[in-house]
Amino acid sequence: HSDGDGIADIYLNINLGGLMVRIIDMIPFMTSLAQDGLACKSINLGGTDVPIFNLHQSFLLSDTASDSSFRHFNHLTSLYIGGCGISNQTKGIENLVDILNLCGSIEMLDLRYNDFSSAICMNLLSKALSNHHSIKVLHLEGNGFKCHGASAIGDLISKSKSLEELYLGSNEIGIDGAKDLARGLEKGGHELKKLYIEANRIGVDGAEALRFVLVKQREQKCKVLEKLYFENNNLSEDAATELGRALNSDGLIDGSLF
């Protein structure tokens, strides 16, 4: 990519995901990139042991070593940090929030399997995400945050102006959690197009809460969702069919019914 002033900015995609990388120091690596005029567009640390504090510090310290146009956090659009045990790190969630506040250009954020199971953790994360205006795709599968986490996510849905795809599979949100998501959809979430809630035991009552909101929005011609995936949620065939009809038959993602 070339700026208008003729200075060439080179953007990198860093992919260490799935490589069984143990604890490494990101600071000298990110600093050296910045000194060479290189900035990161995508960083994949999924399944690694890189401390989230170290990643945050690598952004801050590399900033002091480079021209402002090469700041990593100015250009980062994709961040994959699933399976990094963030909630088990000292002040892990606080450091994650700091990264989100710093990196305002992130559009794709992968936070699956990080043990975000506490209400405090989910409330902090939801607040930070609600204030972020670029994230379009958010992965939160397998965090086990149950109904209290779903309440925080429902609040996020109601406030987000950018979120288009939300992945919440395998979080045990249950009936009450599904109702919280429905309330979030009813209050806002007008950009949300795809919602994945598979394997969450939402049951017939949870499905009915979602169906009611979807029907209401369709009748008011302000239908939000385009695609819905709700496989493996303890639903009868009739309940699954009715939920699908609320979205229209062409809005079901393959495999949703049974």
Short mmCIF file of C-alpha atoms in Angstrom, two decimals:
data_model
loop_
_atom_site.label_atom_id
_atom_site.label_comp_id
_atom_site.label_asym_id
_atom_site.label_seq_id
_atom_site.Cartn_x
_atom_site.Cartn_y
_atom_site.Cartn_z
CA HIS A 1 0.00 0.00 0.00
CA SER A 2 1.30 3.53 -0.81
CA ASP A 3 0.27 6.68 0.99
CA GLY A 4 -0.41 9.89 -0.89
CA ASP A 5 2.97 11.23 0.13
CA GLY A 6 4.70 8.37 -1.68
CA ILE A 7 5.80 6.55 1.48
CA ALA A 8 5.19 2.81 1.16
CA ASP A 9 3.49 1.19 4.15
CA ILE A 10 3.85 -2.58 4.24
CA TYR A 11 1.24 -4.53 6.17
CA LEU A 12 1.82 -8.02 7.56
CA ASN A 13 -0.36 -10.93 8.65
CA ILE A 14 1.17 -12.78 11.61
CA ASN A 15 -0.10 -16.33 12.04
CA LEU A 16 1.13 -18.39 14.99
CA GLY A 17 -2.24 -20.03 15.64
CA GLY A 18 -2.22 -23.78 16.20
CA LEU A 19 1.58 -24.00 16.18
CA MET A 20 1.82 -24.88 19.90
CA VAL A 21 3.87 -21.75 20.57
CA ARG A 22 4.83 -21.46 24.20
CA ILE A 23 5.45 -18.22 26.08
CA ILE A 24 7.32 -15.73 23.91
CA ASP A 25 8.11 -12.05 24.21
CA MET A 26 6.22 -10.11 21.54
CA ILE A 27 7.76 -6.75 22.47
CA PRO A 28 11.13 -6.93 20.60
CA PHE A 29 9.46 -8.58 17.60
CA MET A 30 6.72 -5.95 17.25
CA THR A 31 9.18 -3.14 17.94
CA SER A 32 11.55 -4.32 15.21
CA LEU A 33 8.67 -4.45 12.73
CA ALA A 34 7.67 -0.90 13.57
CA GLN A 35 11.25 0.33 13.22
CA ASP A 36 11.33 -1.18 9.72
CA GLY A 37 8.11 0.59 8.77
CA LEU A 38 5.97 -2.55 8.96
CA ALA A 39 2.51 -2.66 10.53
CA CYS A 40 0.24 -5.63 11.29
CA LYS A 41 -3.19 -6.03 9.71
CA SER A 42 -3.87 -9.45 11.20
CA ILE A 43 -2.48 -11.25 14.26
CA ASN A 44 -3.32 -14.89 15.02
CA LEU A 45 -2.13 -16.15 18.42
CA GLY A 46 -4.90 -18.71 18.82
CA GLY A 47 -3.98 -21.55 21.18
CA THR A 48 -0.64 -20.02 22.17
CA ASP A 49 0.67 -19.07 25.62
CA VAL A 50 1.50 -15.48 24.74
CA PRO A 51 0.44 -13.39 27.77
CA ILE A 52 -2.17 -10.81 26.86
CA PHE A 53 -0.27 -8.25 28.96
CA ASN A 54 2.80 -8.81 26.79
CA LEU A 55 0.77 -8.29 23.61
CA HIS A 56 -0.64 -5.04 24.97
CA GLN A 57 2.81 -3.79 25.95
CA SER A 58 4.19 -4.73 22.53
CA PHE A 59 1.69 -2.33 20.94
CA LEU A 60 2.53 0.49 23.32
CA LEU A 61 6.31 0.13 23.22
CA SER A 62 6.54 -0.39 19.46
CA ASP A 63 4.67 2.91 19.11
CA THR A 64 7.58 4.80 20.68
CA ALA A 65 10.02 3.15 18.26
CA SER A 66 8.34 4.21 15.04
CA ASP A 67 6.70 6.96 13.07
CA SER A 68 3.04 7.33 14.04
CA SER A 69 1.89 6.07 10.65
CA PHE A 70 3.32 2.62 11.44
CA ARG A 71 1.54 2.08 14.74
CA HIS A 72 0.31 -1.50 14.82
CA PHE A 73 -2.87 -0.58 16.63
CA ASN A 74 -3.81 1.95 13.93
CA HIS A 75 -3.95 -0.74 11.24
CA LEU A 76 -4.92 -3.98 13.02
CA THR A 77 -8.21 -5.31 11.59
CA SER A 78 -8.16 -8.97 12.67
CA LEU A 79 -7.16 -10.37 16.06
CA TYR A 80 -7.35 -14.10 16.80
CA ILE A 81 -6.68 -14.89 20.47
CA GLY A 82 -8.96 -17.85 21.05
CA GLY A 83 -7.83 -20.60 23.41
CA CYS A 84 -5.26 -18.43 25.16
CA GLY A 85 -6.64 -18.79 28.69
CA ILE A 86 -7.05 -15.04 29.05
CA SER A 87 -9.32 -15.19 32.08
CA ASN A 88 -6.72 -17.31 33.92
CA GLN A 89 -3.95 -14.76 33.40
CA THR A 90 -3.24 -12.07 35.99
CA LYS A 91 -5.46 -9.12 35.00
CA GLY A 92 -6.05 -10.91 31.68
CA ILE A 93 -9.48 -9.41 31.06
CA GLU A 94 -8.27 -5.93 32.05
CA ASN A 95 -5.39 -6.16 29.58
CA LEU A 96 -7.78 -7.39 26.88
CA VAL A 97 -10.01 -4.37 27.51
CA ASP A 98 -6.94 -2.12 27.21
CA ILE A 99 -6.16 -3.67 23.81
CA LEU A 100 -9.71 -3.14 22.61
CA ASN A 101 -9.62 0.48 23.75
CA LEU A 102 -6.30 0.97 21.95
CA CYS A 103 -7.04 -0.88 18.70
CA GLY A 104 -10.08 0.90 17.33
CA SER A 105 -9.79 -0.55 13.81
CA ILE A 106 -10.39 -4.23 14.70
CA GLU A 107 -13.18 -5.72 12.60
CA MET A 108 -12.73 -9.45 13.34
CA LEU A 109 -12.19 -10.57 16.95
CA ASP A 110 -11.83 -14.21 17.98
CA LEU A 111 -12.13 -14.80 21.75
CA ARG A 112 -13.44 -18.38 21.78
CA TYR A 113 -12.41 -20.80 24.56
CA ASN A 114 -10.93 -18.32 27.02
CA ASP A 115 -12.95 -19.32 30.11
CA PHE A 116 -14.90 -16.05 30.31
CA SER A 117 -17.32 -17.65 32.74
CA SER A 118 -17.69 -15.03 35.49
CA ALA A 119 -20.29 -12.25 35.47
CA ILE A 120 -17.63 -9.64 36.28
CA CYS A 121 -15.50 -10.76 33.34
CA MET A 122 -18.40 -10.71 30.89
CA ASN A 123 -19.66 -7.33 32.08
CA LEU A 124 -16.21 -5.76 31.59
CA LEU A 125 -15.88 -7.35 28.15
CA SER A 126 -19.40 -6.34 27.08
CA LYS A 127 -18.83 -2.73 28.10
CA ALA A 128 -15.55 -2.54 26.15
CA LEU A 129 -17.11 -4.14 23.08
CA SER A 130 -20.12 -1.81 23.26
CA ASN A 131 -17.77 1.16 23.05
CA HIS A 132 -15.89 -0.32 20.07
CA HIS A 133 -17.28 0.91 16.76
CA SER A 134 -15.47 -1.29 14.21
CA ILE A 135 -15.96 -4.92 15.27
CA LYS A 136 -18.13 -6.72 12.73
CA VAL A 137 -17.42 -10.37 13.55
CA LEU A 138 -17.15 -11.65 17.13
CA HIS A 139 -16.39 -15.23 18.22
CA LEU A 140 -17.19 -16.17 21.83
CA GLU A 141 -17.84 -19.92 21.53
CA GLY A 142 -17.05 -22.29 24.37
CA ASN A 143 -16.57 -19.76 27.18
CA GLY A 144 -19.22 -21.24 29.47
CA PHE A 145 -20.62 -17.87 30.54
CA LYS A 146 -24.18 -19.22 30.96
CA CYS A 147 -27.20 -16.94 31.45
CA HIS A 148 -25.33 -14.12 33.23
CA GLY A 149 -22.94 -13.85 30.31
CA ALA A 150 -25.83 -13.92 27.86
CA SER A 151 -27.33 -10.98 29.73
CA ALA A 152 -24.12 -9.00 29.11
CA ILE A 153 -24.14 -10.06 25.45
CA GLY A 154 -27.78 -9.03 25.13
CA ASP A 155 -26.75 -5.58 26.33
CA LEU A 156 -23.94 -5.57 23.76
CA ILE A 157 -26.36 -6.49 20.96
CA SER A 158 -28.67 -3.64 21.92
CA LYS A 159 -25.86 -1.07 21.85
CA SER A 160 -23.47 -2.15 19.07
CA LYS A 161 -23.54 -0.10 15.88
CA SER A 162 -21.14 -2.35 13.95
CA LEU A 163 -21.63 -6.01 14.94
CA GLU A 164 -22.79 -8.13 11.98
CA GLU A 165 -21.91 -11.72 12.97
CA LEU A 166 -22.02 -13.15 16.48
CA TYR A 167 -20.92 -16.68 17.42
CA LEU A 168 -22.11 -17.90 20.84
CA GLY A 169 -22.12 -21.70 20.50
CA SER A 170 -21.61 -23.98 23.51
CA ASN A 171 -21.98 -21.45 26.32
CA GLU A 172 -24.83 -23.06 28.29
CA ILE A 173 -26.92 -19.90 28.13
CA GLY A 174 -30.17 -21.78 28.71
CA ILE A 175 -33.71 -20.43 28.59
CA ASP A 176 -33.01 -17.22 30.51
CA GLY A 177 -29.96 -16.50 28.40
CA ALA A 178 -31.99 -16.86 25.21
CA LYS A 179 -34.55 -14.44 26.60
CA ASP A 180 -31.76 -11.92 27.32
CA LEU A 181 -30.53 -12.23 23.74
CA ALA A 182 -34.08 -11.70 22.51
CA ARG A 183 -34.37 -8.53 24.58
CA GLY A 184 -31.11 -7.30 23.10
CA LEU A 185 -32.42 -7.90 19.58
CA GLU A 186 -35.63 -6.10 20.42
CA LYS A 187 -33.83 -3.02 21.75
CA GLY A 188 -31.24 -2.65 19.00
CA GLY A 189 -28.74 -4.72 17.07
CA HIS A 190 -29.90 -3.40 13.73
CA GLU A 191 -26.59 -4.28 12.04
CA LEU A 192 -26.60 -7.91 13.23
CA LYS A 193 -27.05 -10.31 10.31
CA LYS A 194 -25.89 -13.72 11.57
CA LEU A 195 -26.41 -15.25 15.01
CA TYR A 196 -25.01 -18.65 16.00
CA ILE A 197 -26.40 -20.09 19.25
CA GLU A 198 -25.94 -23.83 18.72
CA ALA A 199 -25.62 -26.21 21.71
CA ASN A 200 -26.93 -23.82 24.35
CA ARG A 201 -29.99 -25.66 25.73
CA ILE A 202 -32.32 -22.75 25.07
CA GLY A 203 -35.33 -25.07 25.05
CA VAL A 204 -38.80 -24.36 23.75
CA ASP A 205 -39.29 -21.28 25.97
CA GLY A 206 -36.02 -19.72 24.85
CA ALA A 207 -36.85 -20.38 21.21
CA GLU A 208 -40.28 -18.83 21.71
CA ALA A 209 -38.73 -15.63 23.14
CA LEU A 210 -36.55 -15.31 20.04
CA ARG A 211 -39.43 -16.21 17.72
CA PHE A 212 -41.65 -13.55 19.26
CA VAL A 213 -39.08 -10.79 18.69
CA LEU A 214 -38.32 -11.90 15.13
CA VAL A 215 -42.01 -11.97 14.22
CA LYS A 216 -42.56 -8.56 15.79
CA GLN A 217 -39.65 -7.05 13.88
CA ARG A 218 -40.79 -8.60 10.63
CA GLU A 219 -44.28 -7.19 11.10
CA GLN A 220 -42.82 -3.77 11.84
CA LYS A 221 -40.55 -4.14 8.79
CA CYS A 222 -37.40 -3.77 10.87
CA LYS A 223 -36.30 -7.42 10.85
CA VAL A 224 -32.71 -7.71 12.00
CA LEU A 225 -31.34 -11.20 11.41
CA GLU A 226 -30.69 -12.74 8.02
CA LYS A 227 -29.26 -16.05 9.27
CA LEU A 228 -29.78 -18.04 12.47
CA TYR A 229 -28.09 -21.26 13.56
CA PHE A 230 -29.65 -23.04 16.56
CA GLU A 231 -28.80 -26.73 16.24
CA ASN A 232 -28.75 -28.96 19.35
CA ASN A 233 -30.85 -26.83 21.70
CA ASN A 234 -33.38 -29.33 23.07
CA LEU A 235 -36.09 -28.15 20.67
CA SER A 236 -38.97 -30.17 19.33
CA GLU A 237 -39.42 -30.32 15.59
CA ASP A 238 -42.40 -28.01 15.86
CA ALA A 239 -40.55 -25.41 17.97
CA ALA A 240 -37.58 -25.43 15.60
CA THR A 241 -39.85 -25.08 12.59
CA GLU A 242 -41.74 -22.18 14.12
CA LEU A 243 -38.51 -20.37 14.95
CA GLY A 244 -37.35 -20.90 11.38
CA ARG A 245 -40.59 -19.54 9.99
CA ALA A 246 -40.21 -16.38 12.08
CA LEU A 247 -36.99 -15.72 10.20
CA ASN A 248 -38.41 -16.98 6.88
CA SER A 249 -37.38 -20.35 5.52
CA ASP A 250 -34.52 -18.93 3.45
CA GLY A 251 -32.97 -17.42 6.58
CA LEU A 252 -32.14 -20.73 8.22
CA ILE A 253 -28.50 -21.77 8.13
CA ASP A 254 -28.18 -25.36 6.92
CA GLY A 255 -28.50 -27.86 9.74
CA SER A 256 -30.41 -25.58 12.10
CA LEU A 257 -33.51 -27.69 12.54
CA PHE A 258 -32.29 -31.05 13.74
#
